Amino acid sequence: MGKKILLDKINIPGIKTYEVYRGNGGYKSVEKALTMQPDDITEEVKASGLRGRGGAGFPVGMKWSFIDKKSGKPRHLVCNADESEPGTFKDRFLMEYIPHLLIEGMITSSFALGANLSYIYIRGEYMWVYKILEKAIKEAYAAGWLGKNIKGSGFDLDLYVHVGAGAYICGEETALIESLEGKRGNPRIKPPFPAISGLWANPTVVNNVESIAAVPWIVMNSGAEYAKIGLERSTGTKLISASGHIKNPGVYEIEMGITVEEFMNSDEYCGGMIDDRPLKALVPGGSSVPILPAHLIYKTAAGTDRLMTYESLSDGGFATGSMLGSGGFIVYNDTTCIVRNTWNFSRFYHHESCGQCTPCREGTGWLEKILWRIENGQGREEDIDLLWNIQSKIEGNTICPLGDAASWPVAAAIRHFREEFEYHVRFPEKIKDRNHFVNEPFEKVRHLIGKQTV
């Protein structure tokens, strides 16, 4: 059983309430932080090696150190609770079952940054979670942890929850800020970065729910202790949203560095493949990261064990690796149609594109249409290369990473499963049945293609 930092108290009855949370050591990090120098807290977070848990993996303490403290402008901390990445649901789990942990993290982190007005920006589909957070914030105000002169320290903090309108694009920090200001959620061109000019042109830090929730433990136990957990630059624990064809789907907290094979097959975690069918593919970090075929899941191309770390999952680059991303761990067995799965992802990114950048606005629509054509028995041989060409024109040519997020799944699907695309094109009558690979897994018809997997 690995060490638990975020989910250690999740199963305590009543932990959602202030009384129970406080009775089990809640808000002690605020008490300690208020006796420290704000910059010392930032240094502890730096020493911890904590990396942003929203997907980018940028060091949290370094991000905090960039905030402009010399301009004299008000500073803000904004929690990104927009969690819209398909396959990812771990932030919702934290907010729903232990909301005071996030609030405690917001207070401690706001003090470190010198922020007196902070926000939790939550996705519009999480309305029941919004109500839970609102209740917990009222309890924190009533207990004196929010408001004026917190616990006689002279530190003031007001905390609000802002509900978005259900836009994936608002998971990008500058689009989130635009939405928070009451405007359309379009990403901004950077620089200036939010640390200099963010919310209302004030210095702003945007961090993910899981990132902020880890701060109380770091303050109480030190950054050095946190850095002892995990492996190399992947320190601490990580929440993983596990779904798909596994026996035990759910949210798990792992120590970074365990093997993918252990996470996939041990009873403590995913419990192995449902119905004991063969493993076909894995998306390890949410829908935007490259899909991995079975032979690259447990081992890297170099033959070493694939680990649950930022470095190991990206080993080999996109040619043979992927990304840890947000930890949206989606498992596929041999009944999965990769073409349909890729089309479904592309449909999502086309729908969620803000339309600001032409390559993304037009390209995501073309990807969706061509993939639909292939999946519905109307594909042409040249469509596969056309898909490759389109995604390559989108990647790296947009203001925000949504264009990359739309491109990478298509590129990886073609790179590793090109034969399936060819099968769809050459045998349209066989794939018209929606359950074509359920009834007849691809391995049984691969010989019809007559060549090796690319």
JSON list of C-alpha atoms in Angstrom, two decimals, residues 76-81 95 102-103 106-107 110 115-122 129-130 133-138 140-141 146-148 156-164 176 180 199-200 212:
[
{"chain": "A", "resi": 76, "resn": "HIS", "atom": "CA", "xyz": [-4.71, 36.65, -7.12]},
{"chain": "A", "resi": 77, "resn": "LEU", "atom": "CA", "xyz": [-4.69, 32.87, -6.86]},
{"chain": "A", "resi": 78, "resn": "VAL", "atom": "CA", "xyz": [-7.11, 31.10, -9.18]},
{"chain": "A", "resi": 79, "resn": "CYS", "atom": "CA", "xyz": [-7.82, 27.40, -8.79]},
{"chain": "A", "resi": 80, "resn": "ASN", "atom": "CA", "xyz": [-8.46, 25.67, -12.11]},
{"chain": "A", "resi": 81, "resn": "ALA", "atom": "CA", "xyz": [-11.32, 23.27, -11.30]},
{"chain": "A", "resi": 95, "resn": "MET", "atom": "CA", "xyz": [-13.84, 18.51, -4.20]},
{"chain": "A", "resi": 102, "resn": "LEU", "atom": "CA", "xyz": [-8.84, 22.35, -1.26]},
{"chain": "A", "resi": 103, "resn": "ILE", "atom": "CA", "xyz": [-10.00, 25.37, 0.78]},
{"chain": "A", "resi": 106, "resn": "MET", "atom": "CA", "xyz": [-6.22, 27.86, -1.19]},
{"chain": "A", "resi": 107, "resn": "ILE", "atom": "CA", "xyz": [-5.72, 29.79, 2.05]},
{"chain": "A", "resi": 110, "resn": "SER", "atom": "CA", "xyz": [-2.87, 32.61, -1.13]},
{"chain": "A", "resi": 115, "resn": "ALA", "atom": "CA", "xyz": [-3.22, 37.20, -2.58]},
{"chain": "A", "resi": 116, "resn": "ASN", "atom": "CA", "xyz": [-6.20, 38.70, -0.75]},
{"chain": "A", "resi": 117, "resn": "LEU", "atom": "CA", "xyz": [-8.84, 37.78, -3.33]},
{"chain": "A", "resi": 118, "resn": "SER", "atom": "CA", "xyz": [-8.85, 34.26, -4.76]},
{"chain": "A", "resi": 119, "resn": "TYR", "atom": "CA", "xyz": [-11.17, 32.15, -6.88]},
{"chain": "A", "resi": 120, "resn": "ILE", "atom": "CA", "xyz": [-12.06, 28.56, -7.58]},
{"chain": "A", "resi": 121, "resn": "TYR", "atom": "CA", "xyz": [-13.19, 28.33, -11.21]},
{"chain": "A", "resi": 122, "resn": "ILE", "atom": "CA", "xyz": [-15.32, 25.20, -11.55]},
{"chain": "A", "resi": 129, "resn": "VAL", "atom": "CA", "xyz": [-19.84, 19.95, -6.42]},
{"chain": "A", "resi": 130, "resn": "TYR", "atom": "CA", "xyz": [-20.23, 23.74, -6.56]},
{"chain": "A", "resi": 133, "resn": "LEU", "atom": "CA", "xyz": [-17.77, 23.89, -2.06]},
{"chain": "A", "resi": 134, "resn": "GLU", "atom": "CA", "xyz": [-20.07, 26.81, -1.29]},
{"chain": "A", "resi": 135, "resn": "LYS", "atom": "CA", "xyz": [-21.20, 25.13, 1.93]},
{"chain": "A", "resi": 136, "resn": "ALA", "atom": "CA", "xyz": [-17.61, 24.36, 2.95]},
{"chain": "A", "resi": 137, "resn": "ILE", "atom": "CA", "xyz": [-16.51, 27.95, 2.25]},
{"chain": "A", "resi": 138, "resn": "LYS", "atom": "CA", "xyz": [-19.32, 29.29, 4.45]},
{"chain": "A", "resi": 140, "resn": "ALA", "atom": "CA", "xyz": [-14.57, 28.24, 6.78]},
{"chain": "A", "resi": 141, "resn": "TYR", "atom": "CA", "xyz": [-15.75, 31.87, 7.00]},
{"chain": "A", "resi": 146, "resn": "LEU", "atom": "CA", "xyz": [-11.56, 33.31, 5.66]},
{"chain": "A", "resi": 147, "resn": "GLY", "atom": "CA", "xyz": [-12.37, 37.01, 5.77]},
{"chain": "A", "resi": 148, "resn": "LYS", "atom": "CA", "xyz": [-10.63, 39.86, 7.57]},
{"chain": "A", "resi": 156, "resn": "ASP", "atom": "CA", "xyz": [-7.20, 39.03, 4.76]},
{"chain": "A", "resi": 157, "resn": "LEU", "atom": "CA", "xyz": [-8.60, 36.62, 2.20]},
{"chain": "A", "resi": 158, "resn": "ASP", "atom": "CA", "xyz": [-11.89, 36.41, 0.38]},
{"chain": "A", "resi": 159, "resn": "LEU", "atom": "CA", "xyz": [-12.55, 33.23, -1.57]},
{"chain": "A", "resi": 160, "resn": "TYR", "atom": "CA", "xyz": [-15.24, 32.76, -4.20]},
{"chain": "A", "resi": 161, "resn": "VAL", "atom": "CA", "xyz": [-16.39, 29.92, -6.44]},
{"chain": "A", "resi": 162, "resn": "HIS", "atom": "CA", "xyz": [-17.10, 30.92, -10.05]},
{"chain": "A", "resi": 163, "resn": "VAL", "atom": "CA", "xyz": [-19.08, 28.54, -12.26]},
{"chain": "A", "resi": 164, "resn": "GLY", "atom": "CA", "xyz": [-18.05, 28.32, -15.90]},
{"chain": "A", "resi": 176, "resn": "LEU", "atom": "CA", "xyz": [-10.14, 30.75, -17.81]},
{"chain": "A", "resi": 180, "resn": "LEU", "atom": "CA", "xyz": [-13.65, 34.88, -15.01]},
{"chain": "A", "resi": 199, "resn": "LEU", "atom": "CA", "xyz": [-6.92, 38.56, -13.77]},
{"chain": "A", "resi": 200, "resn": "TRP", "atom": "CA", "xyz": [-7.93, 42.23, -14.30]},
{"chain": "A", "resi": 212, "resn": "ILE", "atom": "CA", "xyz": [-3.22, 23.18, -4.46]}
]
